XYZ file of C-alpha atoms in Angstrom:
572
model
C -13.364 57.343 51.351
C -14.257 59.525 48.478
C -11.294 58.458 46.425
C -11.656 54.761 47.477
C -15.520 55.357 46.003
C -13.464 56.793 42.493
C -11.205 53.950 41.893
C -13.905 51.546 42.484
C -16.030 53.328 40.338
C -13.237 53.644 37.815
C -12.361 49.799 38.110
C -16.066 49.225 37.674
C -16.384 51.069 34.020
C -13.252 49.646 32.794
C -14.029 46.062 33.548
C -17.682 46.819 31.969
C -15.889 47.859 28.942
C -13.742 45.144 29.070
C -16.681 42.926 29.136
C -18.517 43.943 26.355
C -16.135 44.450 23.646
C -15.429 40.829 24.560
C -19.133 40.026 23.575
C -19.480 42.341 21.150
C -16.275 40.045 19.520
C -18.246 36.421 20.526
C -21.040 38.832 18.857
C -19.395 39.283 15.806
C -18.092 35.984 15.301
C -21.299 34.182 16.168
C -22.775 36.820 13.362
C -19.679 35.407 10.516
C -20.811 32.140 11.555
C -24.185 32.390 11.214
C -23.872 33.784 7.808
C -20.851 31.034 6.258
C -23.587 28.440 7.956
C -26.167 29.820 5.578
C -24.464 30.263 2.451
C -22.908 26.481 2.994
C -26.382 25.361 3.157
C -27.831 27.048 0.083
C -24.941 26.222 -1.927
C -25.258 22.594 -0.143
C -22.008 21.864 0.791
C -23.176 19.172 2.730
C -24.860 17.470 -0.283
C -21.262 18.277 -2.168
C -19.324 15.071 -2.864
C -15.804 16.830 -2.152
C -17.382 17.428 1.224
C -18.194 13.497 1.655
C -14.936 12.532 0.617
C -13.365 14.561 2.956
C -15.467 13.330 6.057
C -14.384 9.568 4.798
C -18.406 8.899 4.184
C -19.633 6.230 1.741
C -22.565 4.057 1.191
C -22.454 0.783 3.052
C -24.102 -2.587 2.305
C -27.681 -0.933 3.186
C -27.207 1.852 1.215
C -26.476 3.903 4.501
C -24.161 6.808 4.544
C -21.956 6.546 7.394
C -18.123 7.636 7.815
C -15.339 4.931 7.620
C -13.410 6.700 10.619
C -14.062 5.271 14.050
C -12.481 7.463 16.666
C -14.894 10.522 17.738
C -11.914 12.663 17.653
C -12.593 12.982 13.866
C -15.800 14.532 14.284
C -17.038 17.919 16.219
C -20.932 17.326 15.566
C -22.455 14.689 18.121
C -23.921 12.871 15.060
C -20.793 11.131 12.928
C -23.869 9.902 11.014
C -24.469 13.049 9.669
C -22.254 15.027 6.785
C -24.790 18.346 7.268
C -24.620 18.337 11.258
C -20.512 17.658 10.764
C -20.469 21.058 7.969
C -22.550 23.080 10.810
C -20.611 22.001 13.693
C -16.768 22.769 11.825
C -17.984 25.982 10.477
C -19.323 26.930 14.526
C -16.141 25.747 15.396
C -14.139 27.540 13.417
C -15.197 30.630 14.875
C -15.420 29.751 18.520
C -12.159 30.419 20.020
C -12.794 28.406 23.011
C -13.105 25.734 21.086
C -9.760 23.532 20.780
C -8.562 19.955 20.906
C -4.989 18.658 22.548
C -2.320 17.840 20.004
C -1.197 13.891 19.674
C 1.557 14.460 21.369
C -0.772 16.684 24.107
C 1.866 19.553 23.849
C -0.442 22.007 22.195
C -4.369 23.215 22.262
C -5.271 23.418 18.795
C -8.194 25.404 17.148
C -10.510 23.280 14.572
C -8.907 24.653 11.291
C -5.374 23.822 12.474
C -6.528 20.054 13.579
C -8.441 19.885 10.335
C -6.769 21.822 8.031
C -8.287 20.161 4.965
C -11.909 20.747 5.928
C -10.751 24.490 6.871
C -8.949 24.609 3.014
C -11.863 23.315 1.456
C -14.563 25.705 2.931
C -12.329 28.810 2.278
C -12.775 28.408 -1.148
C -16.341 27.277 -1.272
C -17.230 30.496 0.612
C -14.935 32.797 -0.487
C -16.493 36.323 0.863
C -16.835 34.968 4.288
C -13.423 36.451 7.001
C -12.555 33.424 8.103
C -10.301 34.038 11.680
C -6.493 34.247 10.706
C -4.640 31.713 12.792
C -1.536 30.562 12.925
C -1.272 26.903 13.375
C 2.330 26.085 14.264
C 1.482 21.894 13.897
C 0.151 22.298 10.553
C 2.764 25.130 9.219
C 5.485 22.706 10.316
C 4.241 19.633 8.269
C 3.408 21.930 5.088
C 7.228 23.265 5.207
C 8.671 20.356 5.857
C 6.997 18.263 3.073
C 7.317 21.617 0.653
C 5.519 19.567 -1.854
C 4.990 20.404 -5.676
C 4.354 17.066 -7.323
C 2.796 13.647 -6.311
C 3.871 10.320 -7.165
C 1.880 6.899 -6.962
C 4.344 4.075 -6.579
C 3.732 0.741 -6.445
C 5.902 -1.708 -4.870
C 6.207 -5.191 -6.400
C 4.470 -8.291 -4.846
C 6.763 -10.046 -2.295
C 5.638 -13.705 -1.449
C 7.987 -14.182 1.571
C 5.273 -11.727 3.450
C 1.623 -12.758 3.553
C 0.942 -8.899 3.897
C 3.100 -7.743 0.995
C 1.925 -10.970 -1.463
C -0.519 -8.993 -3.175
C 2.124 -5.956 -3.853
C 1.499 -2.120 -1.398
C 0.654 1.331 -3.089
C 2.149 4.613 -1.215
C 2.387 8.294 -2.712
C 5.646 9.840 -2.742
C 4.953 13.819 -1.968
C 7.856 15.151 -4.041
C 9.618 18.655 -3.443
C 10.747 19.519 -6.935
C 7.777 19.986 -9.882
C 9.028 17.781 -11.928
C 11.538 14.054 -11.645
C 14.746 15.297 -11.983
C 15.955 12.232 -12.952
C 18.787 12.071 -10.529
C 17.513 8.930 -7.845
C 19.520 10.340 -4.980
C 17.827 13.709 -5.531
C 14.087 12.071 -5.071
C 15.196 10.392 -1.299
C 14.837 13.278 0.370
C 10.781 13.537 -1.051
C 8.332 12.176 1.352
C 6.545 8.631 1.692
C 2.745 8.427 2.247
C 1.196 5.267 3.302
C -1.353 3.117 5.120
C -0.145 0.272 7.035
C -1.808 -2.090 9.570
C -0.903 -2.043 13.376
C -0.376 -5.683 14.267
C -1.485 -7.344 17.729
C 0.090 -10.535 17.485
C 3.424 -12.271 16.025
C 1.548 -15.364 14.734
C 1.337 -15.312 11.289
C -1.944 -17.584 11.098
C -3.784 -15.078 13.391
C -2.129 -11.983 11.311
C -4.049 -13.582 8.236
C -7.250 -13.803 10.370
C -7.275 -10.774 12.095
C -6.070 -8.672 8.411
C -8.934 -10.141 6.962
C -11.346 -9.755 9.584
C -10.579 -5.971 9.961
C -9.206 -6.288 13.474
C -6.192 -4.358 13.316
C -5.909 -0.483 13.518
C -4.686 1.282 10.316
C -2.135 3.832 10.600
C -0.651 6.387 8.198
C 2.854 7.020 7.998
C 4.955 9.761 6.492
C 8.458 8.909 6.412
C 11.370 10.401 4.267
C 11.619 8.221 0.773
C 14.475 6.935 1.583
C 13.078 4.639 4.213
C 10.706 3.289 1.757
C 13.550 2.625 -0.858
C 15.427 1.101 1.759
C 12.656 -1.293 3.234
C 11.491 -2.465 -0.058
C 14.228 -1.766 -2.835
C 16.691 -3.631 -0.387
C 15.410 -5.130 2.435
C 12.663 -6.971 0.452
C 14.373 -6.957 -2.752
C 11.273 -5.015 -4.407
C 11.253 -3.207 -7.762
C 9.518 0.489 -7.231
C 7.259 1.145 -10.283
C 6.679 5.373 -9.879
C 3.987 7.134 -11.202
C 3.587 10.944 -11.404
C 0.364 12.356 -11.301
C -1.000 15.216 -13.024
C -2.365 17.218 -9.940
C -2.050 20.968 -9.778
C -0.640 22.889 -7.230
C -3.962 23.826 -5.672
C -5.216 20.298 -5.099
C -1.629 19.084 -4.222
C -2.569 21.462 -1.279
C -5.404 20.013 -0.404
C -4.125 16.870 -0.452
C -0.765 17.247 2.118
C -4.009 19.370 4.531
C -6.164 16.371 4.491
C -3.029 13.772 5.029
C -2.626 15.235 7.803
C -5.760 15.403 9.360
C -6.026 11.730 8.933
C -4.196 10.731 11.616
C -7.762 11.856 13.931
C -9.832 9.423 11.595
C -8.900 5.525 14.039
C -9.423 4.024 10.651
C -9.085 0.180 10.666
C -7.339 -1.929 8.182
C -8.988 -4.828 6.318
C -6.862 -7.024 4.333
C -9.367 -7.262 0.999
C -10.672 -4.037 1.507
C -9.889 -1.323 3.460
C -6.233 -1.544 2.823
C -3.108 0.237 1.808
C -4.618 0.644 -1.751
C -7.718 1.501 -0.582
C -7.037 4.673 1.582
C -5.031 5.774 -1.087
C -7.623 5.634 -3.611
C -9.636 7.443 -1.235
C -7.090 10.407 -0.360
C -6.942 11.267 -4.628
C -10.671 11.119 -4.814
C -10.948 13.512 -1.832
C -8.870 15.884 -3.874
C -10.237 15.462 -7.622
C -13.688 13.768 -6.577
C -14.510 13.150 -10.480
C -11.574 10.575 -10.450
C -14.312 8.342 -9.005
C -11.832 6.062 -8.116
C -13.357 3.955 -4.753
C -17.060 3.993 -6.832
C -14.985 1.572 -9.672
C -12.891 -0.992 -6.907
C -14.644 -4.251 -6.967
C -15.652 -5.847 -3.602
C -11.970 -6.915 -3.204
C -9.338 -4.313 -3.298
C -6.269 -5.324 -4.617
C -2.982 -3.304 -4.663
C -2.555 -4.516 -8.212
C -5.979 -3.870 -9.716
C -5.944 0.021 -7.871
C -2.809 0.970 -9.862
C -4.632 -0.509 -12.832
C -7.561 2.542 -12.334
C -5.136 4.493 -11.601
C -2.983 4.067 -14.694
C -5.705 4.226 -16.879
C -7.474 7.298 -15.667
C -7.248 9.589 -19.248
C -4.256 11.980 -18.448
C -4.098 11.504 -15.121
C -0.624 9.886 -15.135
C 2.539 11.819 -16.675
C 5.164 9.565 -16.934
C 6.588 6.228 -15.305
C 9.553 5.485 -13.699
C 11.257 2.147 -12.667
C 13.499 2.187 -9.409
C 14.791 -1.229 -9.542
C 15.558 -3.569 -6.091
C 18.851 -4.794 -4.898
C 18.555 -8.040 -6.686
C 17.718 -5.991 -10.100
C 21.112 -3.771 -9.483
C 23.106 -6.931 -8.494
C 21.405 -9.479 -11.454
C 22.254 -6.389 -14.098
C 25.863 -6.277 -12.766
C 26.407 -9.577 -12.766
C 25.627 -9.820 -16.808
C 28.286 -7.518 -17.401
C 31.257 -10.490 -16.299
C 32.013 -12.879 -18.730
C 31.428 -16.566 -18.203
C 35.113 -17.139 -16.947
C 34.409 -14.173 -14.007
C 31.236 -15.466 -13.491
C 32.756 -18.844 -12.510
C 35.100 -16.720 -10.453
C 32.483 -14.720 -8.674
C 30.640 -18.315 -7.831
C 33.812 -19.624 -6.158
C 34.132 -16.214 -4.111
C 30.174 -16.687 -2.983
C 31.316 -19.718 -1.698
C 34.792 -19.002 0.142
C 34.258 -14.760 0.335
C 38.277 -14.836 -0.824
C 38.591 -11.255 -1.768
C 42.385 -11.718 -2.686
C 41.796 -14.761 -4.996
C 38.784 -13.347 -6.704
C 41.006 -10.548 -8.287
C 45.147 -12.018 -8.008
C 46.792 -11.444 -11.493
C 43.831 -9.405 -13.346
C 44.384 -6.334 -15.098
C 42.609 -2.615 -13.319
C 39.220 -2.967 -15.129
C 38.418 -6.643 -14.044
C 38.994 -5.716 -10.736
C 36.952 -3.190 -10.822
C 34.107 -5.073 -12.648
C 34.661 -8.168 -9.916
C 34.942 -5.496 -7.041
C 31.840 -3.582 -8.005
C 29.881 -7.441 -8.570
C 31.204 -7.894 -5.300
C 29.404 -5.180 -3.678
C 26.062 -5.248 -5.076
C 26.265 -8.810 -3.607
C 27.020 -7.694 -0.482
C 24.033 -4.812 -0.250
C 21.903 -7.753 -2.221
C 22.310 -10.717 -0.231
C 23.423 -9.187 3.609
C 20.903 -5.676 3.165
C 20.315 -6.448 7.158
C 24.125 -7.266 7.864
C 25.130 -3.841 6.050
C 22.767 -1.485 7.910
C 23.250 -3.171 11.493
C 26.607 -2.986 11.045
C 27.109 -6.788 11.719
C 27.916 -10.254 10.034
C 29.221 -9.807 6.571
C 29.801 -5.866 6.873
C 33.513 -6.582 7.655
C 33.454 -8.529 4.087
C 32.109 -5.462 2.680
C 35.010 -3.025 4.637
C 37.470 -5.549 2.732
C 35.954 -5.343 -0.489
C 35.572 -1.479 -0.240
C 38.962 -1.100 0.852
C 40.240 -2.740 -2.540
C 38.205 -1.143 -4.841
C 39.947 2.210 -3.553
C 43.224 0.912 -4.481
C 42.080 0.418 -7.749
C 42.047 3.637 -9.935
C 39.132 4.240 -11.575
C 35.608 5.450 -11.679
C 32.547 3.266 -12.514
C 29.872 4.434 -14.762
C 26.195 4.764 -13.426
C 24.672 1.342 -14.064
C 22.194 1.128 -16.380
C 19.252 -0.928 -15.118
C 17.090 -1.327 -17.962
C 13.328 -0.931 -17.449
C 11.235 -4.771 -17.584
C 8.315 -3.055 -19.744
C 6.691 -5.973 -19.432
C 6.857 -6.160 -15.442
C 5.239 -2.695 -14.983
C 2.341 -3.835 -12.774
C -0.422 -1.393 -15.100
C 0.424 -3.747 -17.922
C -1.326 -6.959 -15.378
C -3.955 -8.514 -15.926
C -7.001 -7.984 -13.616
C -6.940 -10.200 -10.010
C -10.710 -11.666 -10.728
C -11.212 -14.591 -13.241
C -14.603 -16.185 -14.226
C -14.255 -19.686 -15.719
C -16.823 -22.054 -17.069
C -15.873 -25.943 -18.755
C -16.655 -29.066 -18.657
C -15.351 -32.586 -16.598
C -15.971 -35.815 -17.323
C -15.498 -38.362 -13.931
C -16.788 -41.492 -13.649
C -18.594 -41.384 -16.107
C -20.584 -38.762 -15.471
C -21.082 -35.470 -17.451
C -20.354 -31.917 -15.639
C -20.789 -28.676 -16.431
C -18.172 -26.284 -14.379
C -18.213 -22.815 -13.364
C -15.475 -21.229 -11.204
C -14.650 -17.911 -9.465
C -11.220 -16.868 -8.617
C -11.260 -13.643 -6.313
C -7.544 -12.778 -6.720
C -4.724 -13.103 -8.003
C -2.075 -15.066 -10.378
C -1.147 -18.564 -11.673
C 1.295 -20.094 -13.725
C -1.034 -20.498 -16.713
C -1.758 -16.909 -16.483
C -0.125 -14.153 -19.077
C 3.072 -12.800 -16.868
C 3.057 -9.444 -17.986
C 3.068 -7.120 -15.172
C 4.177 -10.258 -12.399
C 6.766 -12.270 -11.247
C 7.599 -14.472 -13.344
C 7.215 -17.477 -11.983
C 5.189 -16.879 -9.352
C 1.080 -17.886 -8.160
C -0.465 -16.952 -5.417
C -4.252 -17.844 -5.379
C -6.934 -17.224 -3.056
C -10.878 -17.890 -2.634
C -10.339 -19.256 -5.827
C -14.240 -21.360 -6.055
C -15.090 -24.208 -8.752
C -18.990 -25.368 -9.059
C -19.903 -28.356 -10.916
C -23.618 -29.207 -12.563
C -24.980 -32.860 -13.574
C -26.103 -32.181 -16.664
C -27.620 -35.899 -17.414
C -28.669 -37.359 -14.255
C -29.127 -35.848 -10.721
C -28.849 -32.082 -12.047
C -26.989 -31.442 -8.950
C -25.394 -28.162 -8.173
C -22.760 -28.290 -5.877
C -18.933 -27.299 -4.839
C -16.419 -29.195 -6.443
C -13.562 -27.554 -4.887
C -12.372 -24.672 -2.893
C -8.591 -23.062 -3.138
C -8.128 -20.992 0.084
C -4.691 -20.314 -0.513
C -2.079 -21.626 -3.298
C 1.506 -20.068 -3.580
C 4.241 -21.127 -5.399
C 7.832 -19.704 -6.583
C 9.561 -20.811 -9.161
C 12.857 -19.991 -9.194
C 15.428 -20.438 -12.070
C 18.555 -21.969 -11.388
C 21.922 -20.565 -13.068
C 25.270 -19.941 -11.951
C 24.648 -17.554 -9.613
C 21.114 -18.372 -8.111
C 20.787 -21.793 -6.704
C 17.272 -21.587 -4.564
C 15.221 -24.237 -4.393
C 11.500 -23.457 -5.902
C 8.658 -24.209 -3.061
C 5.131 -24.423 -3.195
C 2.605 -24.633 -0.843
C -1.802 -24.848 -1.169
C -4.928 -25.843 1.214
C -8.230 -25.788 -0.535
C -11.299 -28.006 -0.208
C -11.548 -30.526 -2.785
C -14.269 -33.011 -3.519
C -13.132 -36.826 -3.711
C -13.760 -39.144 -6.811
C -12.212 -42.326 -5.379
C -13.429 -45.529 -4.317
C -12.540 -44.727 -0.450
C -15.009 -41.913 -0.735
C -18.558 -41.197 -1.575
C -19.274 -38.896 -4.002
C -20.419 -35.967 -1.475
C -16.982 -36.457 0.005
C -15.436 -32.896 0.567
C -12.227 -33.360 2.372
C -9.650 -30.746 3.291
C -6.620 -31.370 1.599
C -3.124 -29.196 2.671
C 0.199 -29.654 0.399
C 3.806 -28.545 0.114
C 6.768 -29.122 -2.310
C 10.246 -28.571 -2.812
C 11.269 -28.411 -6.586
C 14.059 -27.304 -9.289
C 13.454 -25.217 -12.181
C 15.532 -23.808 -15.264
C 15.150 -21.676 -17.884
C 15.533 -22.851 -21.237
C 14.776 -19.975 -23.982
C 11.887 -18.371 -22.186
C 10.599 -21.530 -21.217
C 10.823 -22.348 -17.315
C 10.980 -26.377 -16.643
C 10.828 -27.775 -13.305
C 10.810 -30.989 -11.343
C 9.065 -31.364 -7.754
C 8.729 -33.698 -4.640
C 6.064 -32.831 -3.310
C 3.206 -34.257 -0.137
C -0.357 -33.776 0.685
C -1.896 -34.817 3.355
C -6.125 -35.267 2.713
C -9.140 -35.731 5.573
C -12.536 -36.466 5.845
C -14.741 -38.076 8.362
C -16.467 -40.143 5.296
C -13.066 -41.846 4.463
C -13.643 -45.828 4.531
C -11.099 -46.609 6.849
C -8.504 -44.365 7.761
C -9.704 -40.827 7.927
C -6.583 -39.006 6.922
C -4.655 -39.767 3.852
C -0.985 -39.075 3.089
C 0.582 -39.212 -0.115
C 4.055 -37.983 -2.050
């Protein structure tokens, strides 16, 4: 009984002790927090802009603070309204041990500065005395080795009018391994893509539009290995990559793979003219160098185009450029090597894909010139057939199987970079306009507003030539003599066109297509007649000495309820 009496005793004391030096630990660490809590707040961290930027808060139409992420699971404080409750609630957090959060894939219960390791970054070297816990966050370390990262890279890829999404260009950083380009292409695949991307919820193009702009769609970021990218856009899309290195050090680079990461918690949502691809990205450098002031100089409409622009001409804040050009680019500079006889040649083997004819009775280095043509065609023309394995792969396997018969090795083609299609040399999206009409004999001042982004008239540097794609483009007319009426003339919602250049190799058809608002001067219509008018064409174009000619068939089809007589109109 006595000895029964001991043990429990015994057990007693030792589970006391166990006991309190657990609360003398919640103790201490309640004591650490209290005091980083208190130095945050006189230094005000929560006032700091770095601080802002990382919590995703700006000033909204009301001049409201308020963060742009939506899911709670981005905040610890119960008030996602506030940036001084959020700094209180991460640094209490950071100490509690109890405190964690399931991983996205649920496999793991994470402490705060392994689910936001940017915030965590960030306050370690704002408050540099205070022992922050030392934990190991395997999620985090993964993602940090893996992307190894010692240089960033903003690169634009070129505007693609076959995909409404894509028209007005996409912006991505490229987290690079190496400090500097090495200049060897193959070397920079295995680097890391960064970008923003919407989530669609529906295959109809007409509600994509509507939704984009609307801001229904989730936003996503992805981190994929470069090559992806190159693939998707280089030769899927037939997109030239315009790259450009930024002058970050290694410090901030830090910061800036931490804070990618915690992203993925933020449920952002993509908006088409806004909150886009370019947008986020903007938003991710400012985090890291807030004096960049990058999202403070957008305009009201974000456009791919006009970001790189701020980018680019940030003083020193880009180091060099670098042109990766598409599949067509590769295929277009090999073709300019044949002469006009092998040209002719190559056209007949487009049509009838006769591998034997295309090179019977010509010497070792036109084979290998036709051969190598041959090829880029292939990758050019069949990207999808190549990579799937299907289709015109065998055609390639025939081709391939040639060109090893023939003995020799091909020089690295030399692409040579379109200065004047790097998209920083653009003009800006936005145009202001002001004239004067003259219709039926009456006097009008005009004053128009075009929100974004090209037309033929336009200076091409920096585009495609040949291209326009217009939207919200607004025209205003005033009487000046009589009624001194102010009123909408006409309204572009959309207008796209491509003009392609015939030649011996390309044969395309240019296409066009527009529906815009557009008041009606004619007898079967009133003055205040407003109708909506939508139009297409088919045309042919050809370049003759830098000037591009082109004929067109084209339709509209125009209606209004104050039409005399028949209410819609069709005309070629």
């Amino acid at each position: 009984m006595k000895i029964t009496s001991f043990v429990l005793f015994a057990c007693m004391v030792v589970c006391s002790s166990v006991v309190t030096a657990k609360e003398v630990e919640i103790h201490s660490l309640n004591a650490v927090s209290d005091k980083a809590i208190q130095q945050a707040l006189d230094l005000k961290l929560d006032e700091n802009t770095q601080w802002w930027n990382l919590l995703n808060y700006r000033r909204d139409f009301f001049f409201w603070k308020r963060s742009q992420a939506d899911s709670p699971l981005f905040f610890l404080s119960s008030n996602p309204w506030s940036p001084r409750e959020e700094l209180i609630a991460t640094i209490r957090g950071i100490f509690n041990p109890n405190l964690t959060r399931k991983s996205p894939d649920n496999a793991l219960d994470e402490r705060v500065q392994c689910f936001f390791p940017g915030r965590f970054l960030w306050l370690q070297r704002n408050l540099k005395d205070i022992q922050w816990p030392d934990i190991k966050c395997q999620r985090f370390d993964n993602f940090k080795g893996i992307m190894s990262t010692r240089s960033v890279t903003y690169v634009f890829s070129s505007y693609y009018l076959d995909n409404p999404s894509s028209a007005y260009g996409h912006s991505f950083l490229r987290l690079n391994r190496a400090d500097e380009a090495k200049g060897d292409k193959k070397y920079e695949l295995i680097d890391f893509g960064v970008g923003y991307t919407a989530v669609p919820t529906t295959a109809s193009t007409a509600l994509y539009a509507l939704m984009g702009v609307a801001g229904f769609f989730p936003g996503r970021f992805e981190t994929n290995p470069y090559y992806f990218k190159v693939r998707e856009y280089n030769d899927f899309e037939n997109r030239d990559l315009w790259e450009y290195d930024l002058d970050f050090n290694q410090d901030e680079i830090d910061l800036l793979v931490a804070h990618i990461f915690e992203l993925d918690a933020g449920g952002f949502k993509y908006v088409y003219f806004t909150e886009n691809c370019a947008y986020r990205i903007l938003a991710i450098l400012d985090t890291v160098r807030p004096s960049l002031n990058l999202i403070k100089r957008t305009k009201i409409d974000v456009i791919p185009g006009d970001s790189l622009m701020l980018v680019a001409e940030t003083p020193g804040f880009v180091k060099s450029l670098h042109y990766r050009p598409s599949g067509r680019a590769i295929f277009l500079a090999r073709q300019a090597t044949l002469n006009e006889e092998q040209q002719r040649a190559f056209v007949q083997f487009m049509s009838d894909e006769n591998v034997d004819r295309l090179i019977a009775g010509r010497s070792e280095v036109e084979r290998q010139n036709l051969l190598d043509t041959a090829m880029d065609y292939i990758d050019y023309v069949f990207a999808d057939d190549v990579l799937k394995n299907k289709g015109k792969v065998q055609l390639k396997k025939q081709i391939l199987i040639k060109r090893s018969e023939v003995n020799l090795v091909s020089a690295s083609l030399a692409v040579p970079t379109p200065e004047r299609a790097a998209p920083s040399t653009a003009h800006g999206s936005a145009r202001w306009s002001i004239g004067y009409l003259s219709k039926n004999s009456t006097d009008l001042a005009t004053i128009g507003h075009r929100f974004a982004l090209h037309d033929l008239l336009d200076p091409v540097a920096g585009y495609l030539a040949g291209s326009e794609i217009e939207m919200f483009n607004f025209n205003f007319t005033w009487d000046i003599d009589q009624s001194h009426r102010f009123q909408l003339d006409n309204f572009h919602l959309l207008q796209i066109a491509s003009l392609s250049p015939r030649d011996i190799i390309n044969k395309s058809l240019s296409w066009k297509v527009s529906l815009s608002l557009s008041r009606h001067y004619q007898d079967n219509c009133t003055q205040d007649c407003l109708p909506v008018i939508g139009g297409g064409g088919v045309g042919w174009a050809k370049e003759y000495n830098r000037m591009l000619v082109s004929l067109w068939v084209k339709g509209a089809l125009a209606y209004s309820s104050q039409f005399v007589g028949e209410k819609g109109i069709f005309g070629l």
